[in-house]
Short mmCIF file of C-alpha atoms and ligand atoms in Angstrom, two decimals:
data_model
loop_
_atom_site.label_atom_id
_atom_site.label_comp_id
_atom_site.label_asym_id
_atom_site.label_seq_id
_atom_site.Cartn_x
_atom_site.Cartn_y
_atom_site.Cartn_z
CA UNK A 1 -23.90 -7.97 12.13
CA UNK A 2 -24.99 -8.91 8.83
CA UNK A 3 -25.08 -6.72 5.39
CA UNK A 4 -28.70 -7.27 5.36
CA UNK A 5 -29.06 -5.51 8.87
CA UNK A 6 -27.78 -2.47 7.53
CA UNK A 7 -30.68 -2.08 5.11
CA UNK A 8 -28.84 -2.10 1.99
CA UNK A 9 -30.84 -3.14 -1.28
CA UNK A 10 -30.79 -6.85 -2.50
CA UNK A 11 -28.99 -5.97 -5.70
CA UNK A 12 -26.00 -4.76 -3.25
CA UNK A 13 -26.47 -7.63 -0.98
CA UNK A 14 -26.21 -10.02 -3.58
CA UNK A 15 -22.99 -8.49 -4.82
CA UNK A 16 -21.61 -8.56 -1.49
CA UNK A 17 -22.28 -12.07 -0.91
CA UNK A 18 -20.72 -13.06 -4.30
CA UNK A 19 -17.71 -11.11 -3.26
CA UNK A 20 -17.42 -13.55 -0.67
CA UNK A 21 -17.79 -11.09 2.27
CA UNK A 22 -19.92 -12.84 5.31
CA UNK A 23 -19.79 -9.67 7.42
CA UNK A 24 -19.18 -6.08 7.37
CA UNK A 25 -15.95 -4.84 8.74
CA UNK A 26 -15.78 -2.19 11.47
CA UNK A 27 -15.55 0.76 8.94
CA UNK A 28 -18.41 -0.54 7.06
CA UNK A 29 -20.63 -1.25 10.13
CA UNK A 30 -19.74 2.54 11.02
CA UNK A 31 -19.88 4.60 8.01
CA UNK A 32 -22.62 2.76 5.97
CA UNK A 33 -25.62 3.99 8.14
CA UNK A 34 -24.36 7.30 8.47
CA UNK A 35 -23.82 7.75 4.91
CA UNK A 36 -27.28 6.16 4.01
CA UNK A 37 -28.63 8.83 6.59
CA UNK A 38 -27.22 11.66 4.06
CA UNK A 39 -24.60 12.75 6.67
CA UNK A 40 -21.19 14.07 5.87
CA UNK A 41 -18.55 11.96 6.86
CA UNK A 42 -14.57 12.59 7.99
CA UNK A 43 -13.49 8.78 7.84
CA UNK A 44 -10.10 7.78 9.77
CA UNK A 45 -9.16 4.57 8.39
CA UNK A 46 -6.05 2.65 7.04
CA UNK A 47 -6.05 1.15 3.83
CA UNK A 48 -7.00 -2.49 4.02
CA UNK A 49 -9.92 -1.86 6.40
CA UNK A 50 -12.55 -2.11 3.62
CA UNK A 51 -13.20 1.57 3.47
CA UNK A 52 -13.87 1.46 -0.24
CA UNK A 53 -16.91 -0.56 0.18
CA UNK A 54 -17.88 1.46 3.19
CA UNK A 55 -18.53 4.49 0.94
CA UNK A 56 -19.42 2.64 -2.15
CA UNK A 57 -21.97 0.58 -0.82
CA UNK A 58 -24.44 3.12 0.46
CA UNK A 59 -23.52 5.50 -2.33
CA UNK A 60 -24.53 2.99 -4.68
CA UNK A 61 -27.63 2.12 -2.50
CA UNK A 62 -28.54 6.17 -2.67
CA UNK A 63 -27.97 6.02 -6.50
CA UNK A 64 -30.04 3.18 -7.39
CA UNK A 65 -33.06 5.29 -7.73
CA UNK A 66 -31.75 6.95 -10.62
CA UNK A 67 -30.51 3.65 -12.02
CA UNK A 68 -31.81 3.13 -15.53
CA UNK A 69 -31.24 1.53 -19.00
CA UNK A 70 -31.82 4.20 -21.05
CA UNK A 71 -29.33 4.88 -24.13
CA UNK A 72 -29.53 8.70 -23.92
CA UNK A 73 -26.78 10.31 -22.25
CA UNK A 74 -29.09 12.65 -20.54
CA UNK A 75 -30.39 10.20 -18.48
CA UNK A 76 -26.83 9.41 -17.23
CA UNK A 77 -25.50 12.52 -15.45
CA UNK A 78 -22.62 12.31 -13.29
CA UNK A 79 -24.06 11.89 -9.73
CA UNK A 80 -21.34 10.90 -7.74
CA UNK A 81 -17.27 11.88 -8.07
CA UNK A 82 -14.98 9.84 -6.26
CA UNK A 83 -11.32 11.60 -6.26
CA UNK A 84 -8.31 9.48 -5.59
CA UNK A 85 -4.83 10.57 -5.59
CA UNK A 86 -3.20 7.77 -8.26
CA UNK A 87 -4.25 6.09 -11.21
CA UNK A 88 -3.61 2.59 -9.35
CA UNK A 89 -5.97 3.73 -6.73
CA UNK A 90 -8.76 5.29 -8.85
CA UNK A 91 -8.41 1.95 -10.96
CA UNK A 92 -8.97 -0.04 -8.02
CA UNK A 93 -11.78 1.95 -6.51
CA UNK A 94 -13.40 1.74 -10.01
CA UNK A 95 -13.10 -1.85 -9.90
CA UNK A 96 -14.76 -2.02 -6.27
CA UNK A 97 -17.41 0.06 -7.89
CA UNK A 98 -18.17 -2.27 -10.68
CA UNK A 99 -17.99 -5.29 -8.47
CA UNK A 100 -20.96 -3.82 -6.14
CA UNK A 101 -22.86 -2.38 -8.81
CA UNK A 102 -22.78 -5.47 -10.94
CA UNK A 103 -26.80 -6.07 -10.37
CA UNK A 104 -27.43 -2.43 -10.73
CA UNK A 105 -27.96 -0.54 -14.45
CA UNK A 106 -25.58 2.45 -13.07
CA UNK A 107 -22.48 3.60 -15.23
CA UNK A 108 -18.97 3.94 -13.87
CA UNK A 109 -16.01 5.59 -15.46
CA UNK A 110 -12.41 5.87 -14.54
CA UNK A 111 -10.56 8.96 -15.52
CA UNK A 112 -6.66 9.24 -14.93
CA UNK A 113 -4.03 11.10 -16.92
CA UNK A 114 -1.08 9.59 -18.51
CA UNK A 115 -3.03 7.75 -21.12
CA UNK A 116 -5.06 8.81 -24.24
CA UNK A 117 -7.95 11.02 -23.27
CA UNK A 118 -10.14 9.96 -26.26
CA UNK A 119 -11.76 6.90 -24.85
CA UNK A 120 -12.61 8.86 -21.63
CA UNK A 121 -14.03 11.44 -23.91
CA UNK A 122 -16.31 8.83 -25.47
CA UNK A 123 -17.50 7.26 -22.39
CA UNK A 124 -18.01 10.56 -20.86
CA UNK A 125 -20.03 11.51 -23.97
CA UNK A 126 -22.13 8.31 -23.37
CA UNK A 127 -22.96 9.25 -19.99
CA UNK A 128 -21.84 8.01 -16.49
CA UNK A 129 -23.60 8.39 -13.00
CA UNK A 130 -20.20 7.43 -11.06
CA UNK A 131 -16.49 9.13 -11.94
CA UNK A 132 -13.57 7.86 -10.31
CA UNK A 133 -10.96 9.73 -11.23
CA UNK A 134 -7.40 11.56 -10.28
CA UNK A 135 -7.73 15.22 -9.83
CA UNK A 136 -5.40 16.44 -12.61
CA UNK A 137 -7.30 14.42 -15.55
CA UNK A 138 -10.62 15.54 -14.23
CA UNK A 139 -9.49 19.18 -14.72
CA UNK A 140 -8.56 18.50 -18.16
CA UNK A 141 -11.78 17.04 -18.98
CA UNK A 142 -13.70 20.16 -17.10
CA UNK A 143 -11.45 22.38 -19.41
CA UNK A 144 -12.50 20.40 -22.50
CA UNK A 145 -15.98 20.93 -21.51
CA UNK A 146 -16.40 16.78 -21.60
CA UNK A 147 -17.76 16.28 -18.19
CA UNK A 148 -20.61 18.46 -16.46
CA UNK A 149 -20.51 18.46 -12.69
CA UNK A 150 -23.51 20.23 -11.73
CA UNK A 151 -25.54 17.40 -10.99
CA UNK A 152 -23.09 15.75 -8.66
CA UNK A 153 -24.91 14.89 -5.41
CA UNK A 154 -21.86 12.74 -3.70
CA UNK A 155 -18.55 13.68 -3.35
CA UNK A 156 -15.85 11.28 -2.03
CA UNK A 157 -12.24 12.30 -1.26
CA UNK A 158 -10.11 9.30 -0.85
CA UNK A 159 -6.63 9.08 0.65
CA UNK A 160 -6.92 13.06 1.26
CA UNK A 161 -3.43 12.87 3.12
CA UNK A 162 -1.82 11.55 -0.19
CA UNK A 163 -3.58 14.15 -1.93
CA UNK A 164 -2.21 16.80 0.07
CA UNK A 165 1.53 15.24 0.00
CA UNK A 166 1.39 15.24 -3.90
CA UNK A 167 0.11 18.73 -4.28
CA UNK A 168 -3.22 18.43 -5.33
CA UNK A 169 -5.13 20.04 -2.49
CA UNK A 170 -5.49 23.46 -5.03
CA UNK A 171 -6.74 21.30 -7.46
CA UNK A 172 -9.30 19.69 -5.23
CA UNK A 173 -10.54 23.02 -3.97
CA UNK A 174 -11.10 24.09 -7.60
CA UNK A 175 -13.10 20.95 -8.21
CA UNK A 176 -14.95 20.99 -5.10
CA UNK A 177 -15.97 25.01 -6.21
CA UNK A 178 -17.41 23.40 -9.37
CA UNK A 179 -19.84 21.27 -7.61
CA UNK A 180 -23.31 22.05 -6.40
CA UNK A 181 -23.36 23.53 -2.59
CA UNK A 182 -26.26 20.92 -2.01
CA UNK A 183 -24.28 17.82 -1.86
CA UNK A 184 -23.09 14.92 0.54
CA UNK A 185 -19.34 14.80 1.01
CA UNK A 186 -17.02 12.04 2.33
CA UNK A 187 -13.46 12.56 3.23
CA UNK A 188 -11.07 9.91 3.92
CA UNK A 189 -7.81 9.96 5.45
CA UNK A 190 -5.33 7.52 7.09
CA UNK A 191 -3.62 10.31 9.07
CA UNK A 192 -4.74 13.84 9.99
CA UNK A 193 -2.51 16.80 9.97
CA UNK A 194 -3.86 20.60 10.74
CA UNK A 195 -3.99 21.08 7.05
CA UNK A 196 -6.38 17.93 6.20
CA UNK A 197 -8.68 19.26 9.04
CA UNK A 198 -8.49 22.72 7.53
CA UNK A 199 -9.59 20.76 4.00
CA UNK A 200 -12.29 18.93 5.98
CA UNK A 201 -13.83 22.07 7.85
CA UNK A 202 -14.37 23.63 4.28
CA UNK A 203 -15.58 20.66 2.60
CA UNK A 204 -17.77 19.08 5.18
CA UNK A 205 -20.90 20.08 6.94
CA UNK A 206 -21.09 18.92 10.63
CA UNK A 207 -19.24 15.63 9.79
CA UNK A 208 -19.57 12.64 11.37
CA UNK A 209 -16.26 11.30 12.49
CA UNK A 210 -15.62 7.68 11.89
CA UNK A 211 -12.32 6.08 13.11
CA UNK A 212 -11.67 2.59 12.96
CA UNK A 213 -7.91 2.43 13.94
CA UNK A 214 -6.29 5.18 16.18
CA UNK A 215 -5.04 7.41 14.21
CA UNK A 216 -1.22 7.17 13.01
CA UNK A 217 -1.59 3.49 14.44
CA UNK A 218 -0.76 0.45 12.33
CA UNK A 219 -2.10 -2.83 11.91
CA UNK A 220 -1.57 -5.26 15.15
CA UNK A 221 -0.99 -8.31 13.00
CA UNK A 222 2.00 -6.69 11.36
CA UNK A 223 5.69 -7.85 12.53
CA UNK A 224 8.13 -5.16 12.26
CA UNK A 225 12.09 -5.84 11.61
CA UNK A 226 14.95 -3.51 11.08
CA UNK A 227 18.47 -4.77 9.71
CA UNK A 228 20.96 -1.99 10.33
CA UNK A 229 23.16 -2.10 7.42
CA UNK A 230 25.99 -0.11 5.99
CA UNK A 231 24.69 1.76 2.69
CA UNK A 232 27.20 0.17 0.68
CA UNK A 233 25.89 -3.61 1.17
CA UNK A 234 22.21 -2.75 1.35
CA UNK A 235 21.49 -4.06 -2.11
CA UNK A 236 23.52 -7.34 -1.38
CA UNK A 237 21.70 -7.72 1.91
CA UNK A 238 18.32 -7.30 0.08
CA UNK A 239 19.20 -10.23 -2.42
CA UNK A 240 20.27 -12.61 0.34
CA UNK A 241 17.16 -11.74 2.47
CA UNK A 242 15.22 -12.87 -0.74
CA UNK A 243 17.09 -15.62 -1.47
CA UNK A 244 17.87 -17.01 1.98
CA UNK A 245 15.56 -15.58 4.50
CA UNK A 246 12.32 -14.43 3.52
CA UNK A 247 9.84 -17.17 2.30
CA UNK A 248 7.37 -14.90 1.00
CA UNK A 249 5.94 -15.83 -2.42
CA UNK A 250 5.51 -11.93 -3.12
CA UNK A 251 7.49 -8.89 -1.73
CA UNK A 252 6.95 -5.44 -2.17
CA UNK A 253 10.19 -3.28 -1.89
CA UNK A 254 9.96 0.51 -1.60
CA UNK A 255 12.43 2.80 -2.86
CA UNK A 256 12.53 6.51 -2.33
CA UNK A 257 13.16 7.58 -5.83
CA UNK A 258 12.35 6.77 -9.42
CA UNK A 259 15.72 6.08 -10.45
CA UNK A 260 16.83 4.17 -7.48
CA UNK A 261 13.32 2.01 -8.13
CA UNK A 262 14.24 0.93 -11.84
CA UNK A 263 18.00 0.07 -10.73
CA UNK A 264 17.42 -1.97 -7.76
CA UNK A 265 14.87 -3.91 -9.96
CA UNK A 266 17.54 -4.58 -12.75
CA UNK A 267 19.85 -5.48 -10.09
CA UNK A 268 17.53 -7.81 -8.37
CA UNK A 269 16.75 -9.49 -11.94
CA UNK A 270 20.64 -10.02 -12.29
CA UNK A 271 20.74 -11.79 -8.92
CA UNK A 272 18.20 -14.00 -10.63
CA UNK A 273 15.08 -12.65 -8.81
CA UNK A 274 11.99 -12.47 -10.80
CA UNK A 275 11.39 -8.41 -10.10
CA UNK A 276 10.12 -5.77 -11.78
CA UNK A 277 9.74 -1.81 -11.15
CA UNK A 278 6.33 0.20 -10.76
CA UNK A 279 7.12 4.15 -10.52
CA UNK A 280 6.01 7.60 -12.26
CA UNK A 281 8.44 7.39 -15.09
CA UNK A 282 6.67 4.12 -16.32
CA UNK A 283 3.50 4.66 -18.71
CA UNK A 284 0.25 3.25 -17.57
CA UNK A 285 0.37 0.20 -19.48
CA UNK A 286 3.97 -0.69 -18.11
CA UNK A 287 2.78 0.02 -14.67
CA UNK A 288 -0.65 -2.05 -15.41
CA UNK A 289 1.63 -5.11 -16.47
CA UNK A 290 4.17 -5.15 -13.68
CA UNK A 291 1.27 -4.68 -11.22
CA UNK A 292 -0.77 -7.88 -13.34
CA UNK A 293 2.56 -9.75 -13.19
CA UNK A 294 3.17 -9.28 -9.44
CA UNK A 295 -0.59 -10.00 -8.65
CA UNK A 296 -0.64 -13.23 -10.75
CA UNK A 297 2.62 -14.53 -9.08
CA UNK A 298 4.76 -14.32 -12.33
CA UNK A 299 7.00 -11.48 -10.69
CA UNK A 300 8.14 -12.22 -7.14
CA UNK A 301 9.46 -8.74 -6.20
CA UNK A 302 7.80 -5.71 -7.15
CA UNK A 303 10.19 -2.47 -6.39
CA UNK A 304 7.87 0.44 -6.08
CA UNK A 305 8.09 4.17 -5.32
CA UNK A 306 5.62 5.62 -2.60
CA UNK A 307 3.57 7.53 -5.15
CA UNK A 308 3.36 4.29 -7.62
CA UNK A 309 2.18 2.07 -4.44
CA UNK A 310 -0.21 4.19 -2.99
CA UNK A 311 -3.53 2.40 -2.38
CA UNK A 312 -2.19 -0.98 -3.98
CA UNK A 313 -4.61 -3.49 -2.87
CA UNK A 314 -2.89 -7.05 -3.42
CA UNK A 315 -4.61 -10.02 -1.54
CA UNK A 316 -2.58 -11.66 0.97
CA UNK A 317 0.86 -9.60 0.58
CA UNK A 318 2.57 -11.19 2.92
CA UNK A 319 5.74 -8.80 3.19
CA UNK A 320 6.68 -5.50 2.49
CA UNK A 321 10.56 -4.34 2.41
CA UNK A 322 11.59 -0.59 2.94
CA UNK A 323 14.68 -0.67 1.11
CA UNK A 324 15.42 2.86 2.22
CA UNK A 325 12.94 4.40 4.92
CA UNK A 326 10.63 7.07 3.61
CA UNK A 327 11.65 10.78 4.46
CA UNK A 328 7.81 11.34 6.07
CA UNK A 329 7.34 9.00 8.97
CA UNK A 330 3.72 9.02 8.26
CA UNK A 331 4.47 7.10 4.82
CA UNK A 332 5.87 4.09 6.72
CA UNK A 333 2.23 3.62 7.86
CA UNK A 334 1.18 3.89 4.40
CA UNK A 335 4.20 1.47 3.03
CA UNK A 336 3.54 -1.15 5.38
CA UNK A 337 -0.39 -1.12 5.34
CA UNK A 338 -0.05 -3.43 2.02
CA UNK A 339 0.57 -6.20 4.27
CA UNK A 340 -1.30 -7.54 7.34
CA UNK A 341 -4.81 -6.41 5.97
CA UNK A 342 -8.00 -7.57 6.87
CA UNK A 343 -6.54 -9.35 9.93
CA UNK A 344 -3.89 -11.35 7.99
CA UNK A 345 -0.53 -11.70 9.42
CA UNK A 346 2.37 -9.47 7.80
CA UNK A 347 5.95 -8.51 7.87
CA UNK A 348 7.59 -5.09 7.48
CA UNK A 349 11.28 -5.32 7.13
CA UNK A 350 13.43 -2.20 6.89
CA UNK A 351 17.08 -2.07 5.78
CA UNK A 352 18.62 0.96 7.70
CA UNK A 353 21.63 2.63 7.04
CA UNK A 354 23.51 4.89 9.87
CA UNK A 355 22.51 7.86 7.87
CA UNK A 356 18.73 6.88 8.24
CA UNK A 357 18.51 6.96 11.99
CA UNK A 358 16.52 10.12 12.42
CA UNK A 359 14.19 8.57 10.24
CA UNK A 360 13.87 5.56 12.13
CA UNK A 361 13.33 7.37 15.33
CA UNK A 362 10.61 9.68 13.93
CA UNK A 363 8.73 6.46 12.68
CA UNK A 364 9.21 4.72 16.28
CA UNK A 365 7.88 7.85 17.63
CA UNK A 366 4.96 7.84 15.42
CA UNK A 367 3.77 4.27 15.59
CA UNK A 368 4.72 4.21 19.34
CA UNK A 369 6.72 1.15 18.97
CA UNK A 370 10.69 0.15 19.37
CA UNK A 371 11.29 -1.83 16.53
CA UNK A 372 13.57 -5.12 16.72
CA UNK A 373 16.92 -4.73 15.35
CA UNK A 374 19.21 -7.33 13.82
CA UNK A 375 22.20 -7.35 12.17
CA UNK A 376 22.31 -9.82 9.77
CA UNK A 377 25.71 -11.74 10.02
CA UNK A 378 28.17 -10.87 7.09
CA UNK A 379 26.32 -7.46 6.52
CA UNK A 380 27.70 -5.82 9.33
CA UNK A 381 29.74 -2.55 9.82
CA UNK A 382 32.76 -4.17 8.73
CA UNK A 383 31.07 -5.48 5.29
CA UNK A 384 32.39 -4.07 2.10
CA UNK A 385 30.76 -4.67 -1.31
CA UNK A 386 33.45 -7.30 -1.84
CA UNK A 387 32.63 -9.51 1.06
CA UNK A 388 29.09 -9.24 0.60
CA UNK A 389 29.39 -10.44 -2.96
CA UNK A 390 31.37 -13.19 -1.81
CA UNK A 391 28.82 -14.35 0.68
CA UNK A 392 26.09 -14.40 -2.25
CA UNK A 393 28.66 -16.23 -4.26
CA UNK A 394 29.06 -18.79 -1.55
CA UNK A 395 25.37 -18.82 -1.06
CA UNK A 396 24.46 -19.62 -4.59
CA UNK A 397 27.12 -22.30 -4.51
CA UNK A 398 25.90 -23.75 -1.37
CA UNK A 399 22.37 -23.74 -2.71
CA UNK A 400 23.59 -25.50 -6.08
CA UNK A 401 25.44 -28.22 -3.66
CA UNK A 402 22.49 -28.40 -1.40
CA UNK A 403 20.25 -29.38 -4.03
CA UNK A 404 22.82 -31.73 -5.62
CA UNK A 405 21.78 -35.58 -4.54
CA UNK A 406 25.10 -36.82 -3.75
CA UNK A 407 25.89 -34.04 -0.94
CA UNK A 408 24.06 -34.47 2.06
CA UNK A 409 23.54 -31.27 4.43
CA UNK A 410 20.56 -30.19 6.48
CA UNK A 411 18.05 -28.02 4.91
CA UNK A 412 18.84 -25.04 6.72
CA UNK A 413 22.36 -25.65 7.38
CA UNK A 414 24.44 -22.42 7.41
CA UNK A 415 27.23 -21.96 4.75
CA UNK A 416 31.15 -21.90 6.29
CA UNK A 417 31.38 -18.32 5.59
CA UNK A 418 28.18 -17.24 7.53
CA UNK A 419 29.00 -19.53 10.47
CA UNK A 420 31.96 -17.53 11.11
CA UNK A 421 30.58 -14.02 11.08
CA UNK A 422 30.28 -12.16 14.12
CA UNK A 423 27.07 -12.17 15.87
CA UNK A 424 24.87 -9.28 15.88
CA UNK A 425 23.83 -8.93 19.44
CA UNK A 426 27.33 -9.73 20.79
CA UNK A 427 29.17 -7.73 18.34
CA UNK A 428 27.40 -4.67 19.71
CA UNK A 429 25.97 -2.71 16.99
CA UNK A 430 27.40 0.62 16.81
CA UNK A 431 28.36 2.53 13.47
CA UNK A 432 28.85 5.75 15.08
CA UNK A 433 25.47 6.80 15.56
CA UNK A 434 23.11 4.54 16.33
CA UNK A 435 19.75 3.61 17.25
CA UNK A 436 18.91 3.56 20.92
CA UNK A 437 19.46 -0.11 21.38
CA UNK A 438 20.50 -3.05 19.50
CA UNK A 439 17.50 -5.03 20.54
CA UNK A 440 14.40 -3.12 20.73
CA UNK A 441 11.74 -3.56 23.21
CA UNK A 442 7.93 -3.29 22.94
CA UNK A 443 6.33 -0.32 24.15
CA UNK A 444 2.97 -1.17 23.00
CA UNK A 445 2.37 -4.76 24.47
CA UNK A 446 1.78 -7.45 21.79
CA UNK A 447 2.76 -5.23 18.98
CA UNK A 448 6.45 -6.11 18.40
CA UNK A 449 8.61 -8.97 16.68
CA UNK A 450 10.02 -11.78 18.75
CA UNK A 451 13.67 -11.21 19.64
CA UNK A 452 16.35 -12.87 17.40
CA UNK A 453 15.75 -16.62 17.47
CA UNK A 454 18.24 -19.22 18.94
CA UNK A 455 19.74 -19.76 15.67
CA UNK A 456 20.23 -16.38 14.71
CA UNK A 457 21.80 -15.65 17.83
CA UNK A 458 24.19 -18.11 17.17
CA UNK A 459 25.47 -16.71 13.74
CA UNK A 460 23.33 -18.92 11.49
CA UNK A 461 21.08 -17.28 8.94
CA UNK A 462 17.70 -18.85 9.27
CA UNK A 463 14.28 -18.36 7.33
CA UNK A 464 12.87 -16.31 10.19
CA UNK A 465 9.88 -15.11 8.47
CA UNK A 466 7.22 -17.44 7.25
CA UNK A 467 9.32 -20.67 8.09
CA UNK A 468 10.34 -21.86 4.61
CA UNK A 469 13.97 -20.93 3.10
CA UNK A 470 12.95 -18.32 0.56
CA UNK A 471 13.54 -20.45 -2.70
P1 AMP B 501 -9.81 -1.53 1.45
O1 AMP B 501 -9.35 -0.94 2.73
O2 AMP B 501 -11.12 -0.85 0.56
O3 AMP B 501 -8.65 -1.28 0.35
O4 AMP B 501 -10.31 -3.14 1.09
C1 AMP B 501 -9.35 -3.89 1.54
C2 AMP B 501 -9.64 -5.22 1.05
O5 AMP B 501 -10.59 -5.92 1.74
C3 AMP B 501 -10.00 -5.56 -0.43
O6 AMP B 501 -9.49 -6.27 -1.00
C4 AMP B 501 -11.62 -5.88 -0.13
O7 AMP B 501 -12.20 -6.40 -1.32
C5 AMP B 501 -11.70 -6.54 1.22
N1 AMP B 501 -13.10 -6.18 1.80
C6 AMP B 501 -13.69 -5.38 2.01
N2 AMP B 501 -14.90 -5.38 2.74
C7 AMP B 501 -14.68 -6.89 3.05
C8 AMP B 501 -15.69 -7.65 3.91
N3 AMP B 501 -16.70 -7.32 4.62
N4 AMP B 501 -15.22 -8.90 4.07
C9 AMP B 501 -14.24 -9.24 3.49
N5 AMP B 501 -13.23 -8.48 2.79
C10 AMP B 501 -13.68 -7.35 2.71
#
């Protein structure tokens, strides 16, 4: 099926073609006709499925009858409201709206907190048809009477489950109460809890349920791997993986707290890795800079909290590392949804200390997959900060020697220290709690990573992920 078969206007077809999309994704194939028909939608779609275009394209199609070039603000009332949980996601959706609307004289504004409200006031005063907003700042505008919502015809709630997690539901209910009852409403969520269903019941009228991937499922193109590791040497293992093992040019690392996130980024920098942090304590400009540095490749490793990373769309992100497992199993799905997007291969690595085994079990239950576990030699239960640092120092020296022309050494040869380290499989990972098995078995066929390679079994570090040696 092509986009033109969906009946979209030529201005949109042209924009879509220029965006390089040859055919609609499954969510687009399903959602576009339903939205064009005027029905409410309850959409279950993961990030990376193309859901933004799935709702934006039909909205723009319907709004096109209002498109005009008049300078009068009265000719540009707010007709579509898209609510997103974070600034980054709002910016991304706004960017998509602008991409798809480039041949239509429709105006779109992005309204989010943490920045000066004045430019937003000016933009709203001039008139805009489409507002993409985070709930808190939108309510600030409502209170200042800088926005009128009485002509809104379409409302979209994007990432509703995250809105719930972030405590936005009362704000959302307040906003919905300000909209005309006669409107079309769309709700998208990667997961559906009872609370989300309750919200949907109060917001949507006989909605069409659209689901592209089964709920709580992760992309089939992602390879999962767990490295059991004592908490004390986690940071060293991360450095080792980034320098020696993960060949990915871009890696998104998740941390649970803002503090840990900032500290980890600094530590990685000290270890010679181009890293930056993105979390809620950074101002908008710092967050934008970090994200842009990452997208451009100037920064290899972006350390992020769940909230800050929500909805980030980074093309071709090959690897996500969970420095800590998230407290909520569903967040694992959101985190790793940054990789393996749009059918591409992705890697999800988790560093798991013994106190996190309950989290791991909950995640495995949710995604219906036993994740392969590998203890990295040298970072096993006997490892201490000192021994781990020694490995990194040796590794550094080895790398220097390795690049020196007068020393011949096979490219992936292991340093002596690591060659003597006990092997993970034979070592029988225990750590006094543990995981059900040292090596996991796929429960869902075709959904797990391969077992440890021969080289790894022999206790040698090899670049298992992407074929390179990570330098
Ligand atoms: P989303 O799930 O909306 O965050 O979209 C994920 C990514 O897929 C974005 O980078 C979009 O630009 C891209 N995308 C959306 N629709 C298509 C399509 N039909 N073909 C190819 N890429 C697409």
